[in-house]
Coordinates of N, CA and C and ligand atoms in Angstrom, one line a residue:
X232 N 8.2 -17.2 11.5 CA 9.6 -17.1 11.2 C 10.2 -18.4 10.7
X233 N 9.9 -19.3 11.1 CA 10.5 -21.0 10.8 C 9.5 -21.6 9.6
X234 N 8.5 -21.2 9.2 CA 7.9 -21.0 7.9 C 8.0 -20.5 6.5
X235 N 9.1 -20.8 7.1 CA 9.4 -19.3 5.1 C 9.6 -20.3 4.1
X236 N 9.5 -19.7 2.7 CA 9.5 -20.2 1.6 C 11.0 -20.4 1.0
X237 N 11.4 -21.1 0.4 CA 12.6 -21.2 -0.3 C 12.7 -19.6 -0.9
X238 N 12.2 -19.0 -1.7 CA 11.9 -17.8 -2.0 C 12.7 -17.0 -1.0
X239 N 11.9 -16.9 0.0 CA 12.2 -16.1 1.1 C 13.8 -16.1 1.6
X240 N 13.9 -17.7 1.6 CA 15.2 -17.9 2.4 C 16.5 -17.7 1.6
X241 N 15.9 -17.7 0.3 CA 17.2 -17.3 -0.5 C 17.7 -16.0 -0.7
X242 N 16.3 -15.1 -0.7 CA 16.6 -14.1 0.0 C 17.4 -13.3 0.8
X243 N 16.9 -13.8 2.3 CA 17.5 -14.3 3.3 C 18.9 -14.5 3.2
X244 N 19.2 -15.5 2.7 CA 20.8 -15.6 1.8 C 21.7 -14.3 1.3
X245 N 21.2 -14.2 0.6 CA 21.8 -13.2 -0.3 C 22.3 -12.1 0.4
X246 N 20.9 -11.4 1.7 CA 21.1 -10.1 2.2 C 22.3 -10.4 3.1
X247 N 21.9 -11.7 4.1 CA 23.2 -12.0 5.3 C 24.7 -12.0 4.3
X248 N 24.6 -12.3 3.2 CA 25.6 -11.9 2.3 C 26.2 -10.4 1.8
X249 N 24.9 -10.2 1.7 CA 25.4 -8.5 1.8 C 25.7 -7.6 2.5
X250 N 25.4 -8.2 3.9 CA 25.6 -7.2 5.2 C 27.3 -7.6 5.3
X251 N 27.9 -8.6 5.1 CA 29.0 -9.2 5.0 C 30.4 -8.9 4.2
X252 N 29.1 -8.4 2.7 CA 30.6 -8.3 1.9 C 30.6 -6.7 1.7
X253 N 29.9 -5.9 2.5 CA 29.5 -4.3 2.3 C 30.3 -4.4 3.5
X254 N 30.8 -5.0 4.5 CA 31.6 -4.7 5.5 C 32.9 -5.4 5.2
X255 N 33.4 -6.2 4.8 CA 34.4 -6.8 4.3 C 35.1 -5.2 3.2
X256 N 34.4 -5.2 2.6 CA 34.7 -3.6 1.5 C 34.6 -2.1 2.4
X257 N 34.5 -2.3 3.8 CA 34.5 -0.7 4.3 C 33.5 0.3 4.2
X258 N 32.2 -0.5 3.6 CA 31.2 0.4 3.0 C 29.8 0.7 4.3
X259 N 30.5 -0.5 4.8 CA 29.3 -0.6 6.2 C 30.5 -0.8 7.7
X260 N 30.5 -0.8 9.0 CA 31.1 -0.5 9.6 C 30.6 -1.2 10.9
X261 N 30.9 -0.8 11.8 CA 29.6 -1.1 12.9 C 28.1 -0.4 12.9
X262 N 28.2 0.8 11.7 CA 26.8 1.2 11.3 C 26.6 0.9 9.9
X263 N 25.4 1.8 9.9 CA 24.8 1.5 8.4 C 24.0 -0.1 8.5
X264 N 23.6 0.0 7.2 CA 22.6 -1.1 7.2 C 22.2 -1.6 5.6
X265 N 21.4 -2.8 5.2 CA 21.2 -2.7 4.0 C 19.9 -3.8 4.1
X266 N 18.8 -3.4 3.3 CA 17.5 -4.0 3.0 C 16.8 -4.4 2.4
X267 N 16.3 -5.7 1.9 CA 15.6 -6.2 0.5 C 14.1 -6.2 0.7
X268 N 13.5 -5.9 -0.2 CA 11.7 -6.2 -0.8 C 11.8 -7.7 -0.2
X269 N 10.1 -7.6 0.4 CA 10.2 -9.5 0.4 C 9.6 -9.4 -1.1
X270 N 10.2 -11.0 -1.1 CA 9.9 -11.4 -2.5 C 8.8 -11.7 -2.9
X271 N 7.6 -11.9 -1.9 CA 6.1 -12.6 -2.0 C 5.1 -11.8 -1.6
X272 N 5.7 -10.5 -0.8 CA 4.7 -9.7 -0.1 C 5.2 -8.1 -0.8
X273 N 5.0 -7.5 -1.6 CA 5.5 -6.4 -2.3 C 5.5 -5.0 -1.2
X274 N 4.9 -5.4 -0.1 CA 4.4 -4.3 1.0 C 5.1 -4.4 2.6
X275 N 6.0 -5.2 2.2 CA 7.1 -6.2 3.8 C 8.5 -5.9 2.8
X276 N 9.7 -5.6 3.7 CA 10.9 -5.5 3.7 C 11.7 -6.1 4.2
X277 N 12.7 -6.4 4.5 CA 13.5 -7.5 4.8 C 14.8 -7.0 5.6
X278 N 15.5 -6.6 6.6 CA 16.3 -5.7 6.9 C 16.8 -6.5 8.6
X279 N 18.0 -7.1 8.9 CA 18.7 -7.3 10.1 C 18.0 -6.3 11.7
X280 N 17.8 -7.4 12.9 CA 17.5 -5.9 13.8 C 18.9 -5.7 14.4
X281 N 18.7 -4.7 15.4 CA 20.1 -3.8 15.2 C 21.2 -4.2 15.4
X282 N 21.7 -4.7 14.5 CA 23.3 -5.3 15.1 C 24.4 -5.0 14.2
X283 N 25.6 -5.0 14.1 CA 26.6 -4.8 13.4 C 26.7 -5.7 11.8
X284 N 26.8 -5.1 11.0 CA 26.6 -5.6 9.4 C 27.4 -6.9 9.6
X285 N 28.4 -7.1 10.0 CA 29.4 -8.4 9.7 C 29.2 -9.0 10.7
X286 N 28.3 -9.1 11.8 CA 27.7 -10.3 12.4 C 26.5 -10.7 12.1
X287 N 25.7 -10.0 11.1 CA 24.4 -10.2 10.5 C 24.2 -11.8 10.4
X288 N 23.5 -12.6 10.9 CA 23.0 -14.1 10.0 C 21.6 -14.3 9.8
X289 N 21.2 -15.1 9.2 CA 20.0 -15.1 8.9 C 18.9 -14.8 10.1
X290 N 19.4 -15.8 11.4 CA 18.2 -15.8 11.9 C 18.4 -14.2 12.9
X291 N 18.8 -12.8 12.4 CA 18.8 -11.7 12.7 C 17.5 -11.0 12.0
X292 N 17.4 -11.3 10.8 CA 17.0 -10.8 9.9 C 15.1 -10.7 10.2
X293 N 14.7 -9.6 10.1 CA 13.1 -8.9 11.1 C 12.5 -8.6 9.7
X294 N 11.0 -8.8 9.7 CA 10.2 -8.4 8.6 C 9.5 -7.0 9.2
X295 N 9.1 -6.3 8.0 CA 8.9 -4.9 8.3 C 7.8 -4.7 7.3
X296 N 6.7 -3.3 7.4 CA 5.4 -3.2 6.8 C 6.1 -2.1 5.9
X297 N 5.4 -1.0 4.7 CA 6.2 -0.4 4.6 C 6.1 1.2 5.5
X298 N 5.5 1.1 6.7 CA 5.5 2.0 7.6 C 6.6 1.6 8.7
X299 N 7.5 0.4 7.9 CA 8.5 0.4 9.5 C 8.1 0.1 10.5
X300 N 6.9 -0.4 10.6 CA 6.4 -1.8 12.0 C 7.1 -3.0 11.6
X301 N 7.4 -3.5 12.9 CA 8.2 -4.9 12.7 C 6.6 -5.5 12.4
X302 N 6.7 -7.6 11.9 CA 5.7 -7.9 11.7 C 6.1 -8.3 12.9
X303 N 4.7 -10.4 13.1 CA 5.1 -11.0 13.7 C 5.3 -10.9 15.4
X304 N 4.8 -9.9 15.8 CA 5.4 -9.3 17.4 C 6.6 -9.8 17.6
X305 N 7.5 -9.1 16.9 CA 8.5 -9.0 17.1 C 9.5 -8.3 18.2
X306 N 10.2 -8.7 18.8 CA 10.3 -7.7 19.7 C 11.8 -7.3 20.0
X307 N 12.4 -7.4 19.0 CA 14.3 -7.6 19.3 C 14.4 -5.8 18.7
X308 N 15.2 -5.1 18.9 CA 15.6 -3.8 18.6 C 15.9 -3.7 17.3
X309 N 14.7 -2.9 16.6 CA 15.2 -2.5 15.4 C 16.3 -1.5 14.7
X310 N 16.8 -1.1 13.8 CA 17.2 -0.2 13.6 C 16.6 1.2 13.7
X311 N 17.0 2.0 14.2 CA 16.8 3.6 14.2 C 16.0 4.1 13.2
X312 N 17.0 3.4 12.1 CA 17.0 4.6 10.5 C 16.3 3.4 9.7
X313 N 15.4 2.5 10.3 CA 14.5 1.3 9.2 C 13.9 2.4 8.0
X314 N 13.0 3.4 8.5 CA 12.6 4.4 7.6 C 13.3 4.6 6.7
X315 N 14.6 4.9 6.3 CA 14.9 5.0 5.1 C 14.8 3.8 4.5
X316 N 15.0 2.6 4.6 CA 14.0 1.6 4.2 C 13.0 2.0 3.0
X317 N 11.8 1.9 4.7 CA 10.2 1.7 4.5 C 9.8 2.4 3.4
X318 N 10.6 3.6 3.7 CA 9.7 5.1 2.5 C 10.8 5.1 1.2
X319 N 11.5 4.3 0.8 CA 12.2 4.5 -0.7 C 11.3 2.9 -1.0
X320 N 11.5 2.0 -0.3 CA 10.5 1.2 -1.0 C 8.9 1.2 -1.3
X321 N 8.6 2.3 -0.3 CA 7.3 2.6 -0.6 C 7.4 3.6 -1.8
X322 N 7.9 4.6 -1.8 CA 8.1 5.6 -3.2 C 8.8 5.1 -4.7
X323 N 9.4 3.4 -4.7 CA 10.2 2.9 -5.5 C 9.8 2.1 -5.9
X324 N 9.1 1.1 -6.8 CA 8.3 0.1 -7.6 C 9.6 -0.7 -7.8
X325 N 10.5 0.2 -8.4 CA 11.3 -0.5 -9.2 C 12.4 -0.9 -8.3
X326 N 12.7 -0.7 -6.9 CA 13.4 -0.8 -6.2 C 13.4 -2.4 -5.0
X327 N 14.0 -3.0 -5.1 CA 13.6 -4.2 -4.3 C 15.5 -4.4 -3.1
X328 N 16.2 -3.6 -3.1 CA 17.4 -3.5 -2.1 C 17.9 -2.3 -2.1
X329 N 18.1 -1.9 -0.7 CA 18.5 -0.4 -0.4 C 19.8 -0.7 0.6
X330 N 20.9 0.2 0.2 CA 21.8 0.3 1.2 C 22.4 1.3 1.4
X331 N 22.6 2.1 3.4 CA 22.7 3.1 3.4 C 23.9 2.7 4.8
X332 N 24.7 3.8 4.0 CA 26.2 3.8 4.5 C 26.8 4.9 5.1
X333 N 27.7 5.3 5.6 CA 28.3 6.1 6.2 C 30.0 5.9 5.1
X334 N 30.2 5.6 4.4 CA 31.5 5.1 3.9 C 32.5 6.9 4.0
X335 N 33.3 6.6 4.0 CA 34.3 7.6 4.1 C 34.6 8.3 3.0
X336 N 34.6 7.9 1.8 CA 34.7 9.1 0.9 C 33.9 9.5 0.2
X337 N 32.6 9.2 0.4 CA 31.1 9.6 0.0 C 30.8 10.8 1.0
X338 N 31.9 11.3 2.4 CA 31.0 12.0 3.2 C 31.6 13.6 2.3
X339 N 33.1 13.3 2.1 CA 33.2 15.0 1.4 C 32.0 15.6 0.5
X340 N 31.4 14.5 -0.7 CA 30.9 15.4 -1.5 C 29.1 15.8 -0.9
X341 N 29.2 14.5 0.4 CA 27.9 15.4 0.9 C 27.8 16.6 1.6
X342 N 29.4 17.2 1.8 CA 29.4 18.4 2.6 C 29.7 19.3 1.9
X343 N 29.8 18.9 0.5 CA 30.6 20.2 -0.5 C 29.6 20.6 -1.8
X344 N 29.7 21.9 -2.2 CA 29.1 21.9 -3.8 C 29.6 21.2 -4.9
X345 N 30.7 20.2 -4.9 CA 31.1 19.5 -5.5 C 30.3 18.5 -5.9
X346 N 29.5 18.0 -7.0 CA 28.6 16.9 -7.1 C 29.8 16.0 -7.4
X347 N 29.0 14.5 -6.7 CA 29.3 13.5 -7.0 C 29.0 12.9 -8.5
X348 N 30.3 12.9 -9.3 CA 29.9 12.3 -10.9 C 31.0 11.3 -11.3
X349 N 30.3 10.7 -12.3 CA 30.9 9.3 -12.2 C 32.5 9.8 -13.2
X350 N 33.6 8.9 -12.8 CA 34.8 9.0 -13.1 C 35.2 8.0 -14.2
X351 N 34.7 7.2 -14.4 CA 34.5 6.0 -14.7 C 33.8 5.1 -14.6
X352 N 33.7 4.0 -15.8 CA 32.2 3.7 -16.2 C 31.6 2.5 -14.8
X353 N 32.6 2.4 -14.2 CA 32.0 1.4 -12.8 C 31.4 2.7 -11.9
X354 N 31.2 3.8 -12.1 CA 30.6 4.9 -11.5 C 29.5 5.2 -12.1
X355 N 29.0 4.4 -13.3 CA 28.1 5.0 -14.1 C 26.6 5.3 -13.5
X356 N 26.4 4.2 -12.8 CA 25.0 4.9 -12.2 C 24.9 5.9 -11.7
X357 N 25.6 6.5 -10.9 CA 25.5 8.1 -10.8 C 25.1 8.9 -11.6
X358 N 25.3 8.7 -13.2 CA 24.5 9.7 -14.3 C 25.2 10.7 -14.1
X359 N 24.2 12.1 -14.0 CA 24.4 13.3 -14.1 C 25.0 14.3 -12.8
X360 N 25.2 12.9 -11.8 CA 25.4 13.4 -10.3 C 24.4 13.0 -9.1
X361 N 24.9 12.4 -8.3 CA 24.2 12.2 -7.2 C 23.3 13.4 -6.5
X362 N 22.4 13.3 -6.4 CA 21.4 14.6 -5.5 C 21.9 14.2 -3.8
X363 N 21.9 15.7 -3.1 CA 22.0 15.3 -1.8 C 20.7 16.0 -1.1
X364 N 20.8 15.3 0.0 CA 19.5 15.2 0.8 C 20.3 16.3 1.9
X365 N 19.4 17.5 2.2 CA 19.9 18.4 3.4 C 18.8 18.1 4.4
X366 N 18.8 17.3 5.3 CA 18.0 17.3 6.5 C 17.2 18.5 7.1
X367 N 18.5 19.6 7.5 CA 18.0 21.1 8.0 C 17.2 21.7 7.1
X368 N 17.4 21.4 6.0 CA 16.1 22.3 5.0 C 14.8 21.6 5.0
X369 N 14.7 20.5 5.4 CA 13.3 19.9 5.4 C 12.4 20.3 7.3
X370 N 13.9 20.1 8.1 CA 13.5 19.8 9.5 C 14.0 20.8 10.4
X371 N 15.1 21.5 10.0 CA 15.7 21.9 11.0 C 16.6 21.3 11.5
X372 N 16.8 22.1 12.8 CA 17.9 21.1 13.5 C 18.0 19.8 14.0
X373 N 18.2 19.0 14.0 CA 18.0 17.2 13.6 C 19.2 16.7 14.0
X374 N 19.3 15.2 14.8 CA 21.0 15.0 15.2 C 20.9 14.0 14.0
X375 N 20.6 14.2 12.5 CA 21.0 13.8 11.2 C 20.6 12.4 11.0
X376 N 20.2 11.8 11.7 CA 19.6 10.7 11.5 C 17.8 11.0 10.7
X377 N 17.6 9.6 10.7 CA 16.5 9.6 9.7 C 15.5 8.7 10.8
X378 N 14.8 9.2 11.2 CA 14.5 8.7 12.4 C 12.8 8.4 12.4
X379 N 12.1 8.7 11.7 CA 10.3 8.4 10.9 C 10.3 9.0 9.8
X380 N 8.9 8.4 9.6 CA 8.7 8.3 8.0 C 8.8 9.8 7.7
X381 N 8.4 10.9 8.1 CA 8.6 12.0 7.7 C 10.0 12.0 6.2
X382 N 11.0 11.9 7.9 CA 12.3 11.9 7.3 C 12.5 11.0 5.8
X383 N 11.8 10.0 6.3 CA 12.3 8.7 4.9 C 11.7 9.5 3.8
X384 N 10.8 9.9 3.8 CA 9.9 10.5 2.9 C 10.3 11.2 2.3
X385 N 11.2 12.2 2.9 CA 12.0 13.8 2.4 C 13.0 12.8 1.6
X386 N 14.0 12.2 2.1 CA 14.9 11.4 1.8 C 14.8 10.7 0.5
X387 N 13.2 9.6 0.3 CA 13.3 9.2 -0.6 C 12.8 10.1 -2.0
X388 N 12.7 11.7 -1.5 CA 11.7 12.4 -2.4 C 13.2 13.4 -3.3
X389 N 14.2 12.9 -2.4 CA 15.2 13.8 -2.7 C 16.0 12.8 -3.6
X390 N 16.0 11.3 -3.3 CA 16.4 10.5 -4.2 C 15.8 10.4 -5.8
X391 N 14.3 10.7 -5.8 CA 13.8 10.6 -7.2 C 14.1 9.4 -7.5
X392 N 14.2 9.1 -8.8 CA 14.2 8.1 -9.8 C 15.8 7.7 -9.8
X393 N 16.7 8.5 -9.2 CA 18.3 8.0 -9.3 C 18.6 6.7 -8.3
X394 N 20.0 6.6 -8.8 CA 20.6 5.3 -7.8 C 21.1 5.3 -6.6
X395 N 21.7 6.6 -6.4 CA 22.3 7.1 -4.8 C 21.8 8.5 -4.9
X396 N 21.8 8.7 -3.2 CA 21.4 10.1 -2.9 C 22.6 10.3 -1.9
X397 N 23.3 11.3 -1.7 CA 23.9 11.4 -0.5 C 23.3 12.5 0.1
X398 N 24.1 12.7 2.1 CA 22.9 13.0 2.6 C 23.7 13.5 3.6
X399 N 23.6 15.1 3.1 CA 24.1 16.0 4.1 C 25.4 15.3 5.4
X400 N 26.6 15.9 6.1 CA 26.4 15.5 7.4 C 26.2 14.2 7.9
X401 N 26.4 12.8 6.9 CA 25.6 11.4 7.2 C 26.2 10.5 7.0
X402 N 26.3 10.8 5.2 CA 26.3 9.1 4.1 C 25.8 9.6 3.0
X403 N 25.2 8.0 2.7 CA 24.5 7.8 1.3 C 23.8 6.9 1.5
X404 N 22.8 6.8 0.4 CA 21.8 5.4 -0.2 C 22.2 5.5 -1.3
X405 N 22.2 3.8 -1.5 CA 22.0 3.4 -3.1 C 21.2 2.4 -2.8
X406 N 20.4 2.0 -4.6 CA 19.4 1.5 -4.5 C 19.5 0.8 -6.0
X407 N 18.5 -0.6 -6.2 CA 18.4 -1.6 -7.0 C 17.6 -2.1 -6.9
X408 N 17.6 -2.8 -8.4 CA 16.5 -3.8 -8.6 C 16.9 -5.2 -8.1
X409 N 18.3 -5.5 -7.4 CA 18.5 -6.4 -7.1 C 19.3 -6.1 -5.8
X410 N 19.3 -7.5 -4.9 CA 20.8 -7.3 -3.9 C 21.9 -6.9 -4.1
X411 N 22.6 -7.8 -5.3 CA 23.8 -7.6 -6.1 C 24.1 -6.6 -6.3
X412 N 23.0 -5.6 -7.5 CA 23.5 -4.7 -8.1 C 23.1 -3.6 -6.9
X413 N 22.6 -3.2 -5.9 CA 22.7 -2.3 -4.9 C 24.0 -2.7 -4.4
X414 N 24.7 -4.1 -3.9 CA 25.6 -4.0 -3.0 C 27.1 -3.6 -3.9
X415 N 27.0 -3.7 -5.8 CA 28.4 -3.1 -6.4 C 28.3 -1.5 -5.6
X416 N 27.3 -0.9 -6.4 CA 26.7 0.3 -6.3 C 27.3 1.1 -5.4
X417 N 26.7 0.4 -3.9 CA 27.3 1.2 -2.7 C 28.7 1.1 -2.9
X418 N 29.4 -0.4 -2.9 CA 31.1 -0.3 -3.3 C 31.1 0.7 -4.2
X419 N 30.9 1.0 -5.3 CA 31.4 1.7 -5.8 C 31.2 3.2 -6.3
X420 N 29.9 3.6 -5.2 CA 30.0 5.0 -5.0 C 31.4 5.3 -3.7
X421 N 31.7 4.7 -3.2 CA 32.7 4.6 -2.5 C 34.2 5.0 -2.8
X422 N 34.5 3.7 -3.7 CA 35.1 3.5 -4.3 C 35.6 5.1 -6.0
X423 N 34.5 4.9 -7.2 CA 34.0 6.5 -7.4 C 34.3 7.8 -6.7
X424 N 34.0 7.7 -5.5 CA 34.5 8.7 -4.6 C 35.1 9.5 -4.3
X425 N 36.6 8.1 -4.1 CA 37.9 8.0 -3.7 C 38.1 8.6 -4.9
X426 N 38.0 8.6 -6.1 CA 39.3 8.3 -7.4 C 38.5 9.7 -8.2
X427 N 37.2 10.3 -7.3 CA 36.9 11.8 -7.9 C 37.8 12.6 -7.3
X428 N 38.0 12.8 -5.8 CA 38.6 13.0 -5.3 C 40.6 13.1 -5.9
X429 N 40.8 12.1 -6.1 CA 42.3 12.2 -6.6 C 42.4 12.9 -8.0
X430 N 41.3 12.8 -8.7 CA 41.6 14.0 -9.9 C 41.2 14.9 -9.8
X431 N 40.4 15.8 -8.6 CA 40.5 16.7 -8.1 C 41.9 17.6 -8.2
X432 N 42.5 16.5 -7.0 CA 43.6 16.7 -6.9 C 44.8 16.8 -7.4
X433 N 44.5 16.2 -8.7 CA 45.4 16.3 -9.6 C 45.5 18.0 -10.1
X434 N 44.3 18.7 -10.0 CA 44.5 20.0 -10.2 C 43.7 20.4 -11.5
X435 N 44.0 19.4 -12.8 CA 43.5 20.0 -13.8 C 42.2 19.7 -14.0
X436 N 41.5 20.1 -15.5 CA 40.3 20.2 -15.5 C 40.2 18.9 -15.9
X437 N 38.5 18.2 -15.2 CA 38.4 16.7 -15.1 C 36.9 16.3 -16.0
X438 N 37.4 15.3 -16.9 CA 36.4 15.2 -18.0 C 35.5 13.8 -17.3
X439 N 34.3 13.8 -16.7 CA 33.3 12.7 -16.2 C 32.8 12.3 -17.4
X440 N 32.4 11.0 -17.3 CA 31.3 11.0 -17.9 C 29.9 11.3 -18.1
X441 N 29.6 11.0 -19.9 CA 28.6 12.3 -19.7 C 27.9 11.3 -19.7
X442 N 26.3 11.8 -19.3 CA 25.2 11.6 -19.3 C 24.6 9.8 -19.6
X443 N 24.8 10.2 -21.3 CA 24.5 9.6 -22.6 C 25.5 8.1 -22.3
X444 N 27.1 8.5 -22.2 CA 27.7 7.4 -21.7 C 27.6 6.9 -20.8
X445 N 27.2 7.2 -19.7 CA 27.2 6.7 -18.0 C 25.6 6.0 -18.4
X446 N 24.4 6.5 -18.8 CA 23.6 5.2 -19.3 C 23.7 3.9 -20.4
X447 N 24.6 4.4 -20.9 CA 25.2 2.9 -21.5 C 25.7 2.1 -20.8
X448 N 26.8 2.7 -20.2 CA 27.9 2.0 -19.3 C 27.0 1.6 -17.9
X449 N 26.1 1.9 -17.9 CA 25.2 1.2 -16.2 C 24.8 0.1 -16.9
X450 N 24.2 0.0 -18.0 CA 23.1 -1.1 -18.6 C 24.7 -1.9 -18.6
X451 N 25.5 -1.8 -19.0 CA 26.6 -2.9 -19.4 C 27.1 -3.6 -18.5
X452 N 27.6 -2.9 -17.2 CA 27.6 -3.5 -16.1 C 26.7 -4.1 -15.1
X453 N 25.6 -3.6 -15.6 CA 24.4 -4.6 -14.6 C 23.9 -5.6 -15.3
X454 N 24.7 -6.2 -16.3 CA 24.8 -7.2 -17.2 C 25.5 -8.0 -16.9
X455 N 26.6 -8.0 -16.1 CA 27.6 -8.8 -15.7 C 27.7 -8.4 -13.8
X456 N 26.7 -8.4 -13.6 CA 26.9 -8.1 -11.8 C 26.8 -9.6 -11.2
X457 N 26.8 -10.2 -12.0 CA 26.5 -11.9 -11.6 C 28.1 -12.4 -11.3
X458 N 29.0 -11.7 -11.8 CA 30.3 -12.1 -11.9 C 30.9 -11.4 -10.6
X459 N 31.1 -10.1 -10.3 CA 31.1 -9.9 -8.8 C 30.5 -10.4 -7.5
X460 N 29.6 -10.4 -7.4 CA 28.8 -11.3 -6.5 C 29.1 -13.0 -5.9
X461 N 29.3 -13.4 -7.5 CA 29.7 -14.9 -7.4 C 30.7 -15.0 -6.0
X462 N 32.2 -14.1 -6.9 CA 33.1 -13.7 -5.9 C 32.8 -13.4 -4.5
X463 N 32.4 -12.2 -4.7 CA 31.8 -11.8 -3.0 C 31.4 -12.5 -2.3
X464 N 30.2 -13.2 -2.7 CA 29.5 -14.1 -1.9 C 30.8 -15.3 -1.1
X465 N 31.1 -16.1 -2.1 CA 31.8 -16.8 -1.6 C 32.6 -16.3 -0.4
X466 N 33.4 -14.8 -0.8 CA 34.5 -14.6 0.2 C 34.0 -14.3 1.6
X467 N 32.3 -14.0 1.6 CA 31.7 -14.2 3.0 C 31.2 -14.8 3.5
X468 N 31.0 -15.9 2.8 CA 31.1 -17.4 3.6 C 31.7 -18.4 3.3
X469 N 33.1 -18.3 3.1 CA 34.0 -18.9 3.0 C 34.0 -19.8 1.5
X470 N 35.1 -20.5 1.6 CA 35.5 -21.4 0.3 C 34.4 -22.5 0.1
X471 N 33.5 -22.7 0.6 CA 32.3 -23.7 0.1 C 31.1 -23.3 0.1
X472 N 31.0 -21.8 0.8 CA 29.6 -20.9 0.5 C 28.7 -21.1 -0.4
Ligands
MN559 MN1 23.0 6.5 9.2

């Protein structure tokens, strides 16, 4: 553990940053959680053991196989739901940060036939609509957690190749090729959420974007996710971070 590579610790960085500004933004709570690829070992993850996102610091942070064994004999209390983890990074090449949330206006469209679709182009990764994950159709009755790989399995099988899944009764995952752009993402399936929701409400018929535009508009913003971040970062560890 007192061996790591600059690599690692920057890492390391970034995520205690993330647990920080995903709770600063309401996206993480006293649950939830969020997890990066190691950078050196393509088959180890990177993930806090169990403690509240906005007291996360570095030296919290547990290495994991992609079966969700701690390494290292480790022995401090892992998270419950590491599995969702283990099994999207094992099913995801292209995925190196996962974060999975409970946020509050991501939970209506996991309970409704209403798909989640983007409203706006900071929604764009959503695409064509978020897939949801029904636990009872894989398991039965379940107290909705994601609790071994079984579950991660179903979970990450239901996520496919998209950015977020939501998940019956739960939350959501989003997912990236970077820390950064996982931790907009989760903001702003959140965020997205909220503002599908109020044109719901508005009553009339609500024009998303389509397809074709929401893959433009993702490449455009994950072009500039260096510019949020900057911000973020800082405001979680203060004015000299
Ligand atoms: Mn959960």
């Amino acid at each position: 553990m007192n061996t790591r590579s600059a690599a690692v610790a920057a890492v390391i960085e970034d995520l205690v940053a993330a647990n920080r500004i995903l709770a600063r933004h309401g996206v993480l709570d006293g649950f939830g959680h969020v997890a990066a690829r190691h950078p050196e070992r393509p088959d180890r993850f990177l993930l806090s053991c169990s403690r509240a996102p906005e007291l996360v610091s570095a030296a919290d942070i547990m290495e994991f196989d992609l079966e969700s064994n701690a390494q290292g004999s480790d022995a401090r209390k892992p998270y419950l739901e590491r599995f969702i983890h283990g099994e999207i990074f094992r099913a995801r090449a292209d995925v190196n940060a996962v974060v999975h949330s409970h946020s509050p206006s991501a939970i209506p469209f996991a309970a409704s036939s209403v798909r989640l679709r983007p409203v706006y182009h900071m929604g764009s990764f959503l695409g064509a609509g978020a897939p949801v994950f029904d636990i009872r159709r894989h398991f039965g009755c379940t107290d909705m957690l994601v609790r071994n790989r079984a579950q991660g399995a179903a979970l990450a099988a239901e996520l496919g190749a998209e950015a977020v899944a939501l998940m019956r009764g739960h939350g959501f995952v989003a997912v990236a090729a970077s820390i950064p752009v996982a931790v907009y993402r989760a903001i702003y399936t959140e965020l997205n959420a909220a503002a599908q929701q109020k044109a719901i409400a508005l009553g009339g018929a609500i024009t998303y974007l389509e397809p074709d535009e929401a893959a433009c508009a993702d490449e455009a913003i994950r072009g500039v996710s260096d510019r949020p971040w900057e911000l973020w970062k800082r405001e979680a560890f203060g004015r000299d971070g």
